[in-house]
Coordinates of C-alpha atoms in Angstrom, one line a residue:
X1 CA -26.1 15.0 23.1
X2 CA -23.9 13.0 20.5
X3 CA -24.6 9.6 19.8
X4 CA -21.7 6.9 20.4
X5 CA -20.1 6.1 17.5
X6 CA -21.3 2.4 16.3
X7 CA -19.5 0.9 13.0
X8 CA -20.6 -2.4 11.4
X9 CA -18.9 -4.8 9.0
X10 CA -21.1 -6.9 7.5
X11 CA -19.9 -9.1 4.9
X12 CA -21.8 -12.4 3.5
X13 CA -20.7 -15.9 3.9
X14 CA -19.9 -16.6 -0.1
X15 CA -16.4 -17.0 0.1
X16 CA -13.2 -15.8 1.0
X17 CA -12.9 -12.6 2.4
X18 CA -11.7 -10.3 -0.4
X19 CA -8.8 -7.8 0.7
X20 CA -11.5 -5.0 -0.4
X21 CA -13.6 -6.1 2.4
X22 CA -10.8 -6.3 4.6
X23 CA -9.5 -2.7 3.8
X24 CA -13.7 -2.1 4.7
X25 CA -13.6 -3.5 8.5
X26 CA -9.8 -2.0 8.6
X27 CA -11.8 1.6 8.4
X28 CA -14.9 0.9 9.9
X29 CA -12.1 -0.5 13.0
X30 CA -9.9 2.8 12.8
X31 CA -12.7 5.1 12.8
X32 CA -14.3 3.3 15.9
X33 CA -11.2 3.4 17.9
X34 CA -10.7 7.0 17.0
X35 CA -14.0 8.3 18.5
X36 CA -14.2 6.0 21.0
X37 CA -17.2 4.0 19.8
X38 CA -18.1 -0.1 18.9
X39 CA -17.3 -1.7 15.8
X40 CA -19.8 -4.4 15.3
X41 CA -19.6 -7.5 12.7
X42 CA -22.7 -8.9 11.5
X43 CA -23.5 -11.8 9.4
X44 CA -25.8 -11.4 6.2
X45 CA -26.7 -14.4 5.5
X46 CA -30.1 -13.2 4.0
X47 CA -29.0 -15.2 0.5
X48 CA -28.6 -18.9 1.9
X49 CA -28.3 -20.1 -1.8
X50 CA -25.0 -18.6 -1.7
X51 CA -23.8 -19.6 1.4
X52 CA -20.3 -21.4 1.8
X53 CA -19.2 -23.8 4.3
X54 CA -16.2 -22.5 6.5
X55 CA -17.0 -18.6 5.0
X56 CA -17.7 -17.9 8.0
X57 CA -14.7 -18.9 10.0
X58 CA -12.5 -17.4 7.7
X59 CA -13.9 -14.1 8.0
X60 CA -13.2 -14.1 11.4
X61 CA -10.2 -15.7 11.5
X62 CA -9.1 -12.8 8.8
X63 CA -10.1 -9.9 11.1
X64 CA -8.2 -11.5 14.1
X65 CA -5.0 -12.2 12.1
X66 CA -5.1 -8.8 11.2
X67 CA -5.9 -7.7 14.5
X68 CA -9.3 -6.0 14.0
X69 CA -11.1 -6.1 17.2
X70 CA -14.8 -6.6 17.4
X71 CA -16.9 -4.9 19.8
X72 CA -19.9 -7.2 19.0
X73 CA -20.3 -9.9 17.0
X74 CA -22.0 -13.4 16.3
X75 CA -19.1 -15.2 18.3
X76 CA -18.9 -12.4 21.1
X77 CA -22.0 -11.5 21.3
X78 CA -23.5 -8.1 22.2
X79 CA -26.9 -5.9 23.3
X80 CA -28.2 -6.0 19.6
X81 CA -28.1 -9.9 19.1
X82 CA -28.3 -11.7 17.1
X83 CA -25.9 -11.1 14.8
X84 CA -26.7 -13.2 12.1
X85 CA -29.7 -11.6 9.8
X86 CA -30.7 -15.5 9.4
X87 CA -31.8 -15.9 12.8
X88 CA -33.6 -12.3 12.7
X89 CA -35.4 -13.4 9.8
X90 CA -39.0 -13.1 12.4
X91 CA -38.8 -9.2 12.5
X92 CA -38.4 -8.4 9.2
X93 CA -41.7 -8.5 7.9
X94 CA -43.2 -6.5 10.0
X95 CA -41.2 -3.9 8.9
X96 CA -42.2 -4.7 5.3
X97 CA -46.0 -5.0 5.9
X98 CA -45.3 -1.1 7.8
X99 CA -44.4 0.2 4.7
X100 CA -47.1 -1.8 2.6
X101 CA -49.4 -0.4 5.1
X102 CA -48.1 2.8 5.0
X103 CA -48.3 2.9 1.4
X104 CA -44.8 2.8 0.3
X105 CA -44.8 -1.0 -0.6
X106 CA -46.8 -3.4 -2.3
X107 CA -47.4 -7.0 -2.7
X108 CA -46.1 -8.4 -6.1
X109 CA -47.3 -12.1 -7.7
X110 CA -46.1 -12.0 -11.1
X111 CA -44.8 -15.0 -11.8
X112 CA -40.8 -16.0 -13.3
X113 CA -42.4 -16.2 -16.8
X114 CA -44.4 -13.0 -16.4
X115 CA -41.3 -10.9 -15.6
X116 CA -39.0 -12.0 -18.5
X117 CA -41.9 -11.2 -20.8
X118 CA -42.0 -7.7 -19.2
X119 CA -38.1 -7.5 -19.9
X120 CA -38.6 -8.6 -23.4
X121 CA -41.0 -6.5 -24.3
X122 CA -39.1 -3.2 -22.7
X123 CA -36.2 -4.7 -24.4
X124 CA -37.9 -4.7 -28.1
X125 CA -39.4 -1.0 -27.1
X126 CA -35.6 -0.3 -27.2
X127 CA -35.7 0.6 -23.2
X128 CA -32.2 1.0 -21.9
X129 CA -32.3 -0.4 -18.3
X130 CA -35.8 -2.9 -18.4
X131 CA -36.9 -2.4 -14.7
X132 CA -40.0 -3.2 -12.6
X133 CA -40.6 0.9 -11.8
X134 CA -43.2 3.5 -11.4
X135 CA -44.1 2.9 -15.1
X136 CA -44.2 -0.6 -15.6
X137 CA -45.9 -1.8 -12.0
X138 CA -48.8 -0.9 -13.5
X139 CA -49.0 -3.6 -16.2
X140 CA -47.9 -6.1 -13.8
X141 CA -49.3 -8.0 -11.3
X142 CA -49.5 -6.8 -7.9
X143 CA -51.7 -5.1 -5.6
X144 CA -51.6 -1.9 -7.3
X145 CA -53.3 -3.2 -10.2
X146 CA -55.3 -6.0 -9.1
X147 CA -58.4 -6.1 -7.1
X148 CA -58.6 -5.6 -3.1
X149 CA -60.5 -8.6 -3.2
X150 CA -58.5 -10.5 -5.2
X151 CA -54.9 -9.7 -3.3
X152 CA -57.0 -10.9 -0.4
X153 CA -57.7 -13.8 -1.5
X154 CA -54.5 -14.7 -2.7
X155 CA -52.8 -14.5 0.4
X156 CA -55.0 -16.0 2.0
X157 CA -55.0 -18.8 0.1
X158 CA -51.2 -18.8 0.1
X159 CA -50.0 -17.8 -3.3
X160 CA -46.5 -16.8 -4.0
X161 CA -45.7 -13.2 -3.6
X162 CA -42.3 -10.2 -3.1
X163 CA -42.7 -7.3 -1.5
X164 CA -41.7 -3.9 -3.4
X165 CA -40.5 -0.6 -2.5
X166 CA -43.0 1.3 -4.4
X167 CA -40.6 4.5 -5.6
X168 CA -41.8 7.4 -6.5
X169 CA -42.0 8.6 -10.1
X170 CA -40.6 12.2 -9.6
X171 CA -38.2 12.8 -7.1
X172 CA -34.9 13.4 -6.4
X173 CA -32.8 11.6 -3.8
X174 CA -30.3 13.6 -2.2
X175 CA -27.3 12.1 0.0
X176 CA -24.6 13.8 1.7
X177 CA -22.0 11.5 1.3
X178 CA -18.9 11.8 4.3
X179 CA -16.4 11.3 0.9
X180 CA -18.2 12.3 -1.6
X181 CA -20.4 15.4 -0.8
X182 CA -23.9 15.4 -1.9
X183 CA -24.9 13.4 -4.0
X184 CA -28.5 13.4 -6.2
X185 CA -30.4 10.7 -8.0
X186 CA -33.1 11.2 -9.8
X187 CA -36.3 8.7 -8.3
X188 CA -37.1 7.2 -12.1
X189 CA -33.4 5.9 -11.9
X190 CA -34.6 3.7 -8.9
X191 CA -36.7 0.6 -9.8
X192 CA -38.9 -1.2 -7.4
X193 CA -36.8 -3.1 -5.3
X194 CA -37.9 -6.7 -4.1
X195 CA -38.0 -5.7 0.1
X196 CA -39.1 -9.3 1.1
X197 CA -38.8 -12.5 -1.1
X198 CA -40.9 -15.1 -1.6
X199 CA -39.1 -17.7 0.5
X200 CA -39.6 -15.3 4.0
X201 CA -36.5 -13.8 3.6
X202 CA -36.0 -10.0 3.4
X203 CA -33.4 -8.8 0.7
X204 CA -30.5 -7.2 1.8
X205 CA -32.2 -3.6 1.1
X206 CA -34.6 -3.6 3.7
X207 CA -32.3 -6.5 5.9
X208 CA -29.6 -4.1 6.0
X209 CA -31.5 -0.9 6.7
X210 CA -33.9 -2.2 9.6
X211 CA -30.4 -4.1 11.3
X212 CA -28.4 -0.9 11.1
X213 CA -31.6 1.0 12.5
X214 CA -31.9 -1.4 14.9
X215 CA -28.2 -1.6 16.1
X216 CA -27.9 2.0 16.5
X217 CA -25.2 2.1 13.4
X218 CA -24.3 5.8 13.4
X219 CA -21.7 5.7 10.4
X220 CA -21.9 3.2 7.4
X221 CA -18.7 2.8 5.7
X222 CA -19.1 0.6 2.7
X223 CA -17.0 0.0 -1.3
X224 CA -18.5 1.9 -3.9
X225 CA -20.2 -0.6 -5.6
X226 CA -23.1 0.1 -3.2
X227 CA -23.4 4.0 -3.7
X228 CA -26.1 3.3 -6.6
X229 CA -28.5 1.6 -3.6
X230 CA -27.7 4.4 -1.3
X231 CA -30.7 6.7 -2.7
X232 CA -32.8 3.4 -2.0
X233 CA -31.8 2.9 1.4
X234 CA -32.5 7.1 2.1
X235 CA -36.1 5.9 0.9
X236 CA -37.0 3.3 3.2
X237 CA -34.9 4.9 6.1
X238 CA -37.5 7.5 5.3
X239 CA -40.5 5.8 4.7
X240 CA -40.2 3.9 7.8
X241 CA -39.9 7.1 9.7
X242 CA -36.5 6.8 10.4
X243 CA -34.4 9.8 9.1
X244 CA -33.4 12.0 11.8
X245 CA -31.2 8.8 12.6
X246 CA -30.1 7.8 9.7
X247 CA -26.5 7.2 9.4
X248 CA -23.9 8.9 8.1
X249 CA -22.2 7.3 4.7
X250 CA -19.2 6.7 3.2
X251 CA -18.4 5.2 0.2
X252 CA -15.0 4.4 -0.3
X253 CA -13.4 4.2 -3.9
X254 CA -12.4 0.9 -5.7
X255 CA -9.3 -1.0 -5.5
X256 CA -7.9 -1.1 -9.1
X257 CA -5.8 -4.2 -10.7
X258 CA -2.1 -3.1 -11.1
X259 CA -2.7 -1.1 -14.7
X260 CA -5.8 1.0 -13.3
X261 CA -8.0 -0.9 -15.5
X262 CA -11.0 -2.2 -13.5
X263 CA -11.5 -3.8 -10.2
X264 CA -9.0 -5.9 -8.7
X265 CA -10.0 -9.8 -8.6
X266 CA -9.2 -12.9 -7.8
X267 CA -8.2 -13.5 -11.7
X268 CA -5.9 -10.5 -11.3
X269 CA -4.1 -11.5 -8.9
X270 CA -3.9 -15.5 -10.0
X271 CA -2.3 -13.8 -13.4
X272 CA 0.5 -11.7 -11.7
X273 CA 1.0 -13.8 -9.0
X274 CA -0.1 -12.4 -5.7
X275 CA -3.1 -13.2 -3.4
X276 CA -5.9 -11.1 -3.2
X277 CA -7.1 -13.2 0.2
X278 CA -5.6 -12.0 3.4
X279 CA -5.5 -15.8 4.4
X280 CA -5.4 -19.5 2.0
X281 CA -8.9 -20.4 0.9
X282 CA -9.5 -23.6 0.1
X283 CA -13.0 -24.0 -2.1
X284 CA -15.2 -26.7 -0.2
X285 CA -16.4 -27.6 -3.2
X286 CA -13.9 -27.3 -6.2
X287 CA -11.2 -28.3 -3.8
X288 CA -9.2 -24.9 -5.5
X289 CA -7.2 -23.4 -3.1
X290 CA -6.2 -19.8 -3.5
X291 CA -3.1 -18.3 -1.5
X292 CA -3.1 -16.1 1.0
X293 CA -1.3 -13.1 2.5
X294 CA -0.4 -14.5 5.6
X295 CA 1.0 -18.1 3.9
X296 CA 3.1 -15.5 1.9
X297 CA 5.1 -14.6 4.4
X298 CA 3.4 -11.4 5.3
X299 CA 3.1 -10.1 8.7
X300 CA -0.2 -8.9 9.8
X301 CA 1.0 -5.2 10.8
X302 CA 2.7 -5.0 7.4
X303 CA -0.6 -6.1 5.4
X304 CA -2.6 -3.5 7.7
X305 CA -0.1 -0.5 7.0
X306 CA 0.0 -1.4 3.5
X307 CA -4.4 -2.0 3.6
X308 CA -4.5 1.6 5.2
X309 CA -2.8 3.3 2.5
X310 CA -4.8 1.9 -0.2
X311 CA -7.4 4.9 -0.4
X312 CA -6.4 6.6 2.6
X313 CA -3.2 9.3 3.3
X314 CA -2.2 10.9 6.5
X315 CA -1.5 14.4 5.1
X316 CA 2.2 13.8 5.8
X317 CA 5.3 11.7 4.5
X318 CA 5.1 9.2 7.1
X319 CA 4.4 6.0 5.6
X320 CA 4.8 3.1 8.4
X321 CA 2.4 3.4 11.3
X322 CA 1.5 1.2 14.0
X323 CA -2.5 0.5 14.7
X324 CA -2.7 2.5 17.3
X325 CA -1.1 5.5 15.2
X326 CA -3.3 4.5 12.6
X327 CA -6.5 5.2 14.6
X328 CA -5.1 8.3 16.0
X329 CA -4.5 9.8 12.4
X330 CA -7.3 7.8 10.4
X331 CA -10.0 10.4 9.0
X332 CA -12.8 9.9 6.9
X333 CA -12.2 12.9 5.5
X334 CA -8.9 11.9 4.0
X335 CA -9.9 9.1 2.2
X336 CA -9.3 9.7 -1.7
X337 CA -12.8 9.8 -3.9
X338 CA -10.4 8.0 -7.0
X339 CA -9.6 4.4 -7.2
X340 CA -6.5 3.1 -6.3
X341 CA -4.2 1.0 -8.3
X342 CA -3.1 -2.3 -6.4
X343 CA 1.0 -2.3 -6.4
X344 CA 2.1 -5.6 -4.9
X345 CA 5.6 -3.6 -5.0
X346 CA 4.7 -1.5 -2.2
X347 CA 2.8 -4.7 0.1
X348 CA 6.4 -6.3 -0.4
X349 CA 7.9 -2.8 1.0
X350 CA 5.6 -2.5 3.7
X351 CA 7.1 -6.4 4.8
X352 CA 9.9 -5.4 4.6
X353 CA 10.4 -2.5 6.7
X354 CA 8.3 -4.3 9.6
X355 CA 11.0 -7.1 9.2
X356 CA 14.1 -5.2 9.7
X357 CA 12.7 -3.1 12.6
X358 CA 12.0 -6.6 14.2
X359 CA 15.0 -7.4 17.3
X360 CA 17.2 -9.7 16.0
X361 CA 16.3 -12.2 18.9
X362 CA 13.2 -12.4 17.3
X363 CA 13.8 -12.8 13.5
X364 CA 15.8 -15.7 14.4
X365 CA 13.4 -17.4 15.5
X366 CA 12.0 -17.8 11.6
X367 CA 15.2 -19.0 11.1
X368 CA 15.2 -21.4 14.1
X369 CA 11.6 -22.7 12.8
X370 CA 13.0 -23.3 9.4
X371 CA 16.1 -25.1 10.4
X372 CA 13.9 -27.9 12.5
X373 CA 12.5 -28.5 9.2
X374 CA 15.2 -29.2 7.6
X375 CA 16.7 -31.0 10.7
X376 CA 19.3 -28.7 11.4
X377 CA 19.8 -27.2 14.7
X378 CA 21.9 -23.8 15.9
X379 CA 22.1 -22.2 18.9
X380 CA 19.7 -18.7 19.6
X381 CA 23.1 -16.9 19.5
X382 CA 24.3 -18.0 16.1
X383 CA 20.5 -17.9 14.2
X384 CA 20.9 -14.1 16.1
X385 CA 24.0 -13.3 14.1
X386 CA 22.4 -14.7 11.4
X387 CA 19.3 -12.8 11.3
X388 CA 21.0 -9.6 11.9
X389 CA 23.1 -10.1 8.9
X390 CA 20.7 -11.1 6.2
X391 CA 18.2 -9.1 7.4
X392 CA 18.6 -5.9 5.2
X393 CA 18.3 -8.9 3.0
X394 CA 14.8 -10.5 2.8
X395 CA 11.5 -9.7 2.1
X396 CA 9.3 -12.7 4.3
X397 CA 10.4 -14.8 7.3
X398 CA 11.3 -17.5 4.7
X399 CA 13.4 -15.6 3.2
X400 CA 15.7 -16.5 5.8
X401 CA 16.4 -20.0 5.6
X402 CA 16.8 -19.0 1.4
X403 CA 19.3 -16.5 2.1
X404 CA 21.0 -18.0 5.1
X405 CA 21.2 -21.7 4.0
X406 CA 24.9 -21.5 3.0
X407 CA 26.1 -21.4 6.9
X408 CA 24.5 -24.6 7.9
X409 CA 25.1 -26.6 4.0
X410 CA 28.6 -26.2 2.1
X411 CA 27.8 -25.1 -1.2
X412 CA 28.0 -28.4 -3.6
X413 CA 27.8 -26.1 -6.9
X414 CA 29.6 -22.5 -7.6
X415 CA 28.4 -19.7 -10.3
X416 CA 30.1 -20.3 -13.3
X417 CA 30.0 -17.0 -14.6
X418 CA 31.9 -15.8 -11.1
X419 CA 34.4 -18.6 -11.1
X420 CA 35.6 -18.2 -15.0
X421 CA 36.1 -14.6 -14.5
X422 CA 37.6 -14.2 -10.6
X423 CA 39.4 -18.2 -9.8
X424 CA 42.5 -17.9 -11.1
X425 CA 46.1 -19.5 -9.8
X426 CA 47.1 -16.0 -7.8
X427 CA 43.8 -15.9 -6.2
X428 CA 44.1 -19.8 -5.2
X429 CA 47.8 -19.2 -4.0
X430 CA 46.2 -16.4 -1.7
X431 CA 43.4 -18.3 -0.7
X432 CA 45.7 -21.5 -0.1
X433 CA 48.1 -18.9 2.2
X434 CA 44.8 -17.9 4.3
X435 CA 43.6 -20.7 4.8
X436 CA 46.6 -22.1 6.5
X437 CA 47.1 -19.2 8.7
X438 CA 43.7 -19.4 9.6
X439 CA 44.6 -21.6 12.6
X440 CA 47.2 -18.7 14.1
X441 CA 44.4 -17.0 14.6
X442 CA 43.8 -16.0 18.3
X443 CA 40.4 -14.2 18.4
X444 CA 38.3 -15.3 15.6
X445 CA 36.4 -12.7 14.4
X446 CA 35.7 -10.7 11.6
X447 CA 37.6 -7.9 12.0
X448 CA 41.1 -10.0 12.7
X449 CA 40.1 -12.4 10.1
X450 CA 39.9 -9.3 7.3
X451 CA 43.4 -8.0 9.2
X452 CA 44.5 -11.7 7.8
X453 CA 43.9 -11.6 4.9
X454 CA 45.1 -8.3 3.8
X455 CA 48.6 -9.5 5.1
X456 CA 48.1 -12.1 3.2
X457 CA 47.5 -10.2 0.0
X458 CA 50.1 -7.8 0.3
X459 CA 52.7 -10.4 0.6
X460 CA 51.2 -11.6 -2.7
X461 CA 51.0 -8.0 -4.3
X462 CA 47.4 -7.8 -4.7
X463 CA 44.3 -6.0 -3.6
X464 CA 41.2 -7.3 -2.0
X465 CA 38.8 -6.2 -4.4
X466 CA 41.0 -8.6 -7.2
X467 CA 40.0 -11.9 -4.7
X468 CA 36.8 -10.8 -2.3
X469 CA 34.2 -12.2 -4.9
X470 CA 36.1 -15.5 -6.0
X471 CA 37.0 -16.1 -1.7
X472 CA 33.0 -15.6 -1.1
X473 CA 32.3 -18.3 -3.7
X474 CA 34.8 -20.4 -1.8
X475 CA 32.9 -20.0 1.3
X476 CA 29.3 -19.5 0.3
X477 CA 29.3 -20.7 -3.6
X478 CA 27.0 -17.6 -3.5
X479 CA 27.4 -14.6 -5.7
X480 CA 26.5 -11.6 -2.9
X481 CA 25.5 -11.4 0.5
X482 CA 26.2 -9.2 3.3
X483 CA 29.9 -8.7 4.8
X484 CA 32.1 -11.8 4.1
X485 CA 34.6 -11.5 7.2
X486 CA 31.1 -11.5 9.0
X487 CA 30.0 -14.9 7.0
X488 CA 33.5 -16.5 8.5
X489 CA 33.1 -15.5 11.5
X490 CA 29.9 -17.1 12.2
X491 CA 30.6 -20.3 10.0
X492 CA 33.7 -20.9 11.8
X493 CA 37.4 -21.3 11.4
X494 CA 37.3 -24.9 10.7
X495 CA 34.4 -25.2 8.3
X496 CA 35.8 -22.2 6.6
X497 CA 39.2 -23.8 6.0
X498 CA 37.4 -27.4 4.6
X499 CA 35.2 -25.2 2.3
X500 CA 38.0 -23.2 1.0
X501 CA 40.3 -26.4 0.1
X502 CA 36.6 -28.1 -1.4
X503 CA 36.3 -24.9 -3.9
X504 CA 40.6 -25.1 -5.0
X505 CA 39.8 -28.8 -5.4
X506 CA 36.3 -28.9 -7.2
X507 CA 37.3 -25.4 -9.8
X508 CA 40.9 -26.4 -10.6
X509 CA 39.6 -26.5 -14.0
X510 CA 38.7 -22.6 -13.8
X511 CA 43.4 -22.0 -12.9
X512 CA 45.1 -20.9 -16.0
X513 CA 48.4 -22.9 -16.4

């Protein structure tokens, strides 16, 4: 019978939540939701030294903006509570004096001092990687080397001691890998990992394996920077007797800065100008705040898509996908072994398809929320209008308010570069001639308003491309936008007519003689 399928996400509370963590918890979600099964969030917390006030609360807050669901989880609880490793910190050693017992641990008391002199003196031998190992345990202090009696006695009497994986000297480490096929690391490449500190408090090694044991984590899907512990972890699942439900693995490739050249940071994105936090982070202690995706202007199902496609491919050309699509396409299977370069181009895209397909009654709204700010109030109808014309137009829901501001503000200033080529006198004597016959005007919109004023310019022996760009400076003091007769229509027939006598007034430098 086949196990439920049981994800975790298990970040640590040291900060904001990079986007690499989030595209983690995005898979671990989609693959969850695809077989049916839980996705779990748990807390390690194992490293209290590093932990960070309000960490915490903005890693959950990121997972709900972006609408990852948790199955279990510190704040909802579950069967496999609790969910922060710092209040299971009682079982832990247990599991670690198993494997001392057992022989595949030992008890360590060298001293800081001690272990920088073993480093140096690797380090003058000319060793590579100095390590704590099969080799060098041996000249060390720990209860390999020492005396029953005296390791006894020390603990007894209470002196400070880790607990090591003792690794074997000649071995290899195989792991089938769900991305990366097998994959085989020789034992001597593994040092002795530090299971249990000396404060009480296991490492994230044996933390992470005895939780995920525990929680009955059937699939762990993790960044690549922890494929090098993976043989480690295949050893203590092992050693405490665990294998035959060992999860499956997947390590999933880096995200790359912009160029290709290394992993994407914080620094990165601060230097081109885009967050690398899905939300604003401000440091508790530095007071530095960092920006955030959704503070950008981007909508959560745009950030997903984009997250999704950072790694992963659906096989086909489709690009924009819903969550639910997303879990009903998302395989581990198609998730690229190669990094990925960042593009903020393509986050930007992904925004800006979800905005367009967005009713108009709803992208007014931004529009709405904007103009309170600025003390201006419209009615739904006209911010509708609005929206639907500028909407092939923006990138972010303030984009809006940028774009649109011209219908609720008469421009003050106009382009010069536009008005010294296009204002000339025919153009004001055509714009003077619509303007008055503005009023005759029965039904005031923009199709009868264009009918206008090509009357207008045929009486005057012209075309409409020769005064189109100079009228929408008139009326917007803008360079481009979408459909001018459209513009008029919504600003209105008398506003119109006052901003196009303000523009003949303020450029009658710009009429040749």
């Amino acid at each position: 019978m086949e196990r439920e399928v049981r994800v975790r996400f298990a970040p640590s509370p040291t900060g904001p939540l990079h986007i690499g963590g989030v595209r983690t918890a995005l898979y671990n979600f989609l693959l969850a939701k695809k077989t049916g099964g839980k996705m779990i969030l748990r807390i390690e917390d194992t490293d209290q030294n590093r932990f960070v006030p309000g960490a915490e609360d903005y890693i959950r807050e990121s997972l709900e903006w972006c609408g990852i669901e948790l199955d279990e989880s510190p704040w909802k609880g579950g069967p496999y509570a609790p969910y922060r490793q710092s209040e299971r910190k009682p079982m832990y050693m247990q599991y670690a004096l198993q494997l001392v017992n057992d022989g595949h641990a030992y008890y360590a008391f060298d001293t800081a001092e001690e272990l920088e002199e073993m480093r140096e003196r690797l380090k003058a031998a000319k060793v590579a990687t100095p390590q704590y190992n099969a080799i060098t345990r041996m000249t060390m202090k720990n209860s390999l080397t020492l005396p029953e009696d005296e390791v006894t006695k020390r603990l007894e009497s209470g002196d400070p001691y880790v607990i090591r994986l003792k690794v074997p000297r000649k071995e290899e480490v195989r792991l089938k890998d769900m991305i990366r096929g097998w994959v085989m690391v020789h034992s001597s490449a593994i040092d002795d990992k530090v299971l249990m500190k000396s404060d009480g408090m296991p490492t994230y090694h044996l933390a992470n394996i005895v939780d995920d044991h525990l929680m009955k984590i059937t699939h762990v899907i993790r960044g690549e920077e922890w494929l090098p512990s993976a043989p480690l972890h295949v050893l203590l699942y092992r050693y405490l007797g665990w294998e035959d439900t060992m999860p499956e693995f997947a390590h999933l490739p880096l995200l790359l800065k912009p160029d290709g050249n290394g992993k994407l940071s914080k620094r990165d994105g601060d230097k081109l100008g885009f967050p690398v936090f899905p939300l604003r982070w401000q440091d508790p202690n530095t007071g530095e705040v960092s920006s955030g995706y959704r503070e950008s202007g981007y909508l959560p199902e745009a950030f997903t898509n984009f997250l999704a496609f950072l790694g992963w491919n659906p096989g086909t050309q489709q690009e924009l996908f819903s969550m639910d699509e997303l879990i009903q396409e998302f395989t581990v299977e198609r998730i690229g072994k190669s990094g990925t370069r960042f593009d903020i181009q393509k986050a930007r895209w992904f925004n800006e398809q979800y905005l367009r397909a967005k009713p108009d009654s709803e992208l007014a709204g931004y529009l709405i929320k904007a103009l309170e700010e600025h003390s201006i109030s419209t009615t739904q109808e006209k911010a509708e209008k609005i929206a639907g014309l500028m909407k092939e137009r923006v990138s972010f829901p303030q984009d809006f308010w940028k774009e649109a501001e011209y219908f609720f503000v008469a421009p003050e200033e106009y382009s010069e570069k536009v008005a010294s080529k296009k204002w000339n006198s025919q153009s004001v004597a055509v714009f003077e001639d619509f303007k008055n016959e503005l009023p005759s005007l029965e039904n005031f919109n923009a199709d009868t308003i264009k009918e206008l004023l090509l009357n207008v310019l045929e009486r005057h022996g012209m075309k409409i491309g020769q005064v189109m760009q100079a009228l929408r400076l008139a009326v917007t003091g803008a360079e481009a936008g979408p459909d001018l007769m459209h513009i008029i229509e919504v600003i209105g027939r008398e506003e119109t007519m006052q901003r196009i006598e303000t523009a003949i007034s303020k450029l009658n430098s710009y009429v040749s003689e």
